[in-house]
Amino acid sequence: MVIPSTVKVPWTHAVGLSLDNPGALTEKIKVRSDMVLKVPDNVSDEEASMVEPTAVALHGIHLADVKVGSKVLVIGGGIIGLLSAMFAKKEGASFVAVSETNLKRGEKAVSLGVADKYYNATDENMLNEVISDTNGGFDIVIECCGNASAVTSSLVTVRPGGVVVLVGVATGPISIPTVVAVMNELTVKGAIAYTKEEFATCLDLISNKQIEVMKFVDDIVSYDEVQNAYLRLTSGNDGAVKILVSPNK
Ligand SMILES: NC(=O)c1ccc[n+]([C@@H]2O[C@H](COP(=O)([O-])OP(=O)(O)OC[C@H]3O[C@@H](n4cnc5c(N)ncnc54)[C@H](O)[C@@H]3O)[C@@H](O)[C@H]2O)c1
């Protein structure tokens, strides 16, 4: 099926997604008043800016239905992946791993204490390692990249009957071996954003010091430094995962 260009797909209506809507690299932004929450006095502006990605991760974790003792693989150790791994551990997963093509990010997942292990996603032996570590595959795989290689990886690293949650956003159609999902009767779920409640929960968790989000922040830069920050984050070999932009710098 070809989607006619006149059809607006849902994601084009979200703030900061697509070229049709303004993003947040500005001092002011217009949002619906019923979507605004008061930031508690004990939460800094920097911490408050971390509520959004944290809520994305929490939503994926809720859809994954992580249980005490689950074995969870997070594919992609960007900020969404690291926060997903953090919540998987908090929910009681007995083994949490992150796979990464950028080994500095993989190492970071372990050194920050959100993953027990990281896999080198470019290593041909990764799948054998996964099978051996998990006795046949992860119960849950949370895909946080959005490319064909990562989605394929999610289908083959989950155990038969397991759950794959797709959080990564593919910007166009991608080719993946759906036969693996068919043969192994996988449950594959898409996850978009979060509920209002999940957003509020994340703000509470930060305010109550139940989660520490600033440990994921590598740098805080001014508007003038935004371009360089993007270059660092997209270079594929910089260890930085989250760079905040502050109008006060
Ligand atoms: N569903 C939602 O509501 C939602 C919300 C926010 C972000 N996202 C999406 O989630 C994804 C992650 O966001 P992010 O900000 O953490 O992005 P990011 O680009 O910082 O992180 C992605 C990571 O995946 C790694 N990677 C790429 N290919 C890989 C592979 N084959 N195997 C293992 N690792 C691989 C990259 O090295 C990178 O570190 C993006 O696709 C983003 O668009 C989705």
XYZ file of C-alpha atoms and ligand atoms in Angstrom:
293
model
C 0.000 0.000 0.000
C 1.242 3.486 -0.762
C 0.263 6.099 1.806
C -0.970 9.191 -0.098
C 1.076 12.299 0.712
C -2.160 14.097 1.612
C -2.696 11.762 4.574
C -1.265 13.144 7.802
C 0.104 10.270 9.832
C -0.389 10.745 13.592
C 3.209 11.415 14.579
C 3.337 14.638 12.582
C 1.079 16.222 15.202
C 3.494 15.925 18.115
C 5.663 18.787 19.350
C 9.203 18.420 18.080
C 8.470 15.538 15.713
C 8.616 16.133 11.959
C 9.461 19.315 10.125
C 5.835 20.490 10.337
C 5.924 21.346 14.027
C 8.216 23.574 16.059
C 10.728 21.840 18.310
C 11.934 22.932 21.712
C 15.192 24.722 20.906
C 13.682 28.021 21.869
C 13.151 30.065 25.020
C 9.381 29.822 24.742
C 7.074 27.166 23.435
C 3.293 27.078 23.056
C 1.615 24.034 24.590
C -1.877 23.122 25.764
C -2.484 24.409 29.294
C -4.027 21.109 30.399
C -0.754 19.398 29.523
C 1.351 21.565 31.839
C 2.582 20.300 35.221
C 4.054 22.383 38.024
C 7.664 21.472 38.687
C 8.213 20.981 42.436
C 10.647 23.432 44.076
C 13.156 20.674 44.801
C 13.464 19.724 41.125
C 16.006 21.740 39.113
C 15.277 22.920 35.563
C 17.883 20.442 34.323
C 16.209 17.559 36.129
C 12.820 18.709 34.856
C 14.118 18.568 31.288
C 14.866 14.887 31.842
C 11.260 14.018 32.691
C 10.290 13.661 29.022
C 12.806 10.986 27.942
C 12.316 9.264 31.293
C 8.591 9.024 30.618
C 9.253 7.564 27.150
C 11.319 4.822 28.777
C 8.725 4.180 31.487
C 5.992 3.763 28.893
C 8.061 1.168 27.012
C 8.736 -0.675 30.265
C 5.031 -0.717 31.138
C 4.208 -2.162 27.705
C 6.990 -4.732 28.089
C 5.471 -5.847 31.395
C 8.823 -6.558 33.032
C 8.492 -8.979 35.935
C 10.769 -9.868 38.835
C 13.310 -12.237 37.308
C 12.781 -11.180 33.662
C 15.808 -11.138 31.405
C 15.761 -7.899 29.440
C 17.845 -6.712 26.510
C 17.799 -3.066 25.509
C 19.025 -2.466 21.974
C 20.670 0.935 21.742
C 22.308 2.744 24.644
C 21.199 6.278 23.834
C 19.291 8.160 26.517
C 16.048 6.274 25.843
C 17.861 2.936 26.016
C 19.744 3.771 29.215
C 16.605 4.974 30.973
C 14.762 1.851 29.788
C 17.522 -0.312 31.247
C 17.315 1.661 34.501
C 13.571 0.976 34.784
C 13.981 -2.695 33.835
C 16.320 -3.107 36.797
C 13.963 -1.150 39.047
C 11.113 -3.480 38.052
C 13.175 -6.454 39.245
C 14.707 -7.885 36.058
C 17.368 -10.411 37.010
C 19.575 -9.712 33.993
C 19.620 -6.479 32.036
C 21.905 -6.034 29.052
C 22.393 -3.285 26.483
C 23.645 -3.859 22.959
C 25.441 -1.036 21.199
C 27.363 -0.294 18.043
C 29.080 2.560 19.931
C 31.142 0.747 22.526
C 31.673 3.870 24.628
C 27.919 4.001 25.146
C 27.831 0.281 25.879
C 30.507 0.699 28.542
C 28.597 3.636 29.950
C 25.462 1.528 30.427
C 27.455 -0.782 32.678
C 29.467 1.900 34.484
C 26.295 3.860 35.275
C 24.907 0.710 36.852
C 21.837 0.340 34.610
C 23.077 -2.784 32.773
C 24.784 -5.946 33.969
C 26.500 -6.389 30.631
C 26.801 -4.839 27.197
C 27.075 -6.547 23.858
C 29.020 -5.268 20.885
C 26.255 -5.135 18.267
C 28.825 -5.185 15.462
C 30.311 -8.481 16.681
C 29.179 -11.519 14.650
C 29.372 -13.606 17.806
C 26.794 -11.496 19.655
C 23.875 -13.827 18.974
C 25.792 -16.885 20.241
C 26.729 -14.934 23.345
C 23.089 -13.973 23.924
C 21.870 -17.565 23.515
C 24.476 -18.794 25.951
C 23.912 -16.000 28.535
C 20.132 -16.400 28.528
C 19.677 -20.079 27.760
C 17.838 -19.368 24.525
C 17.018 -15.694 24.352
C 15.786 -12.732 26.383
C 12.242 -12.690 27.759
C 11.910 -9.077 26.687
C 13.770 -6.963 24.155
C 13.282 -3.231 24.042
C 14.432 -1.780 20.746
C 15.624 1.829 21.092
C 17.267 2.641 17.737
C 14.701 2.454 14.954
C 16.851 1.003 12.168
C 16.494 -2.309 10.306
C 19.569 -3.875 11.872
C 18.378 -3.094 15.416
C 14.805 -4.269 14.805
C 16.130 -7.485 13.253
C 18.378 -7.903 16.256
C 15.357 -7.539 18.564
C 13.519 -10.365 16.758
C 16.403 -12.815 16.938
C 17.600 -12.109 20.490
C 14.210 -12.592 22.154
C 13.209 -16.115 23.202
C 10.359 -17.955 21.452
C 7.115 -16.524 22.810
C 8.918 -13.444 24.108
C 8.000 -9.771 23.903
C 9.605 -7.118 21.707
C 8.802 -3.471 22.320
C 9.677 -1.126 19.491
C 10.452 2.310 20.900
C 12.879 3.366 18.174
C 11.322 5.426 15.412
C 12.142 4.354 11.864
C 11.826 7.407 9.659
C 10.708 5.322 6.684
C 9.772 1.754 5.779
C 12.431 -0.782 6.752
C 13.012 -4.374 5.771
C 12.913 -6.917 8.616
C 12.556 -10.741 8.738
C 8.979 -10.990 10.024
C 9.197 -14.778 9.574
C 11.142 -14.904 12.873
C 8.205 -13.296 14.683
C 5.826 -15.754 13.007
C 7.858 -18.895 13.675
C 8.578 -17.950 17.291
C 5.109 -16.517 18.026
C 6.567 -13.257 19.282
C 4.537 -10.408 20.674
C 5.708 -7.200 19.013
C 4.402 -3.917 20.377
C 4.988 -0.352 19.308
C 5.409 2.303 21.996
C 4.783 5.985 21.473
C 5.478 8.646 24.067
C 3.722 8.154 27.414
C 0.507 8.777 29.244
C -0.058 11.912 31.285
C 0.141 9.724 34.397
C 3.498 8.248 33.388
C 4.862 11.749 32.810
C 3.668 12.839 36.268
C 5.090 9.644 37.796
C 8.528 10.437 36.395
C 8.404 13.944 37.842
C 7.461 12.425 41.223
C 10.234 9.832 41.031
C 12.779 12.592 40.421
C 11.347 14.851 43.119
C 11.297 11.975 45.640
C 14.893 11.035 44.726
C 13.780 7.560 43.639
C 15.696 7.908 40.405
C 18.839 9.891 39.638
C 18.565 11.353 36.146
C 21.451 13.818 36.156
C 23.970 10.983 36.042
C 22.947 10.488 32.405
C 23.724 14.109 31.484
C 27.174 14.566 29.961
C 27.114 18.266 29.301
C 25.006 21.420 29.465
C 25.605 23.820 26.577
C 24.421 27.212 25.316
C 22.377 27.750 22.147
C 25.625 28.659 20.357
C 26.983 25.197 21.052
C 23.925 23.255 19.850
C 25.369 22.347 16.452
C 28.500 20.903 18.005
C 26.389 18.996 20.522
C 24.432 17.378 17.690
C 27.681 16.443 15.946
C 28.941 14.787 19.138
C 25.707 12.889 19.686
C 25.503 11.625 16.126
C 29.200 10.862 15.544
C 28.716 7.211 16.535
C 31.896 7.157 18.625
C 31.496 9.869 21.266
C 30.679 8.606 24.740
C 28.177 11.421 25.375
C 24.565 10.294 25.578
C 22.651 13.341 26.762
C 23.559 16.987 26.287
C 21.172 19.576 27.668
C 20.741 23.035 26.158
C 20.385 25.875 28.628
C 19.229 29.425 27.788
C 21.110 30.563 30.905
C 24.549 29.596 29.614
N 8.528 5.930 20.636
C 8.700 7.101 21.204
O 7.783 7.718 21.749
C 10.057 7.731 21.175
C 10.368 8.857 21.952
C 11.672 9.366 21.911
C 12.617 8.770 21.098
N 12.260 7.716 20.321
C 13.203 7.030 19.445
O 13.953 6.127 20.240
C 15.217 5.922 19.634
C 16.297 6.177 20.663
O 16.329 7.536 21.025
P 17.712 8.142 21.604
O 17.476 9.574 21.859
O 18.194 7.282 22.705
O 18.617 7.981 20.304
P 20.174 7.823 20.111
O 20.421 7.973 18.666
O 20.915 8.691 21.064
O 20.450 6.294 20.547
C 20.356 5.230 19.684
C 21.568 4.340 19.954
O 21.430 3.134 19.201
C 22.731 2.723 18.796
N 22.545 1.799 17.668
C 22.261 2.078 16.376
N 22.106 0.934 15.675
C 22.247 -0.075 16.539
C 22.175 -1.485 16.436
N 21.924 -2.079 15.265
N 22.368 -2.227 17.542
C 22.634 -1.652 18.737
N 22.722 -0.302 18.905
C 22.538 0.462 17.826
C 23.436 4.022 18.458
O 24.840 3.873 18.553
C 22.894 4.958 19.547
O 23.741 5.002 20.680
C 15.262 6.850 18.427
O 14.847 6.125 17.282
C 14.208 7.889 18.751
O 13.662 8.487 17.598
C 11.020 7.169 20.376
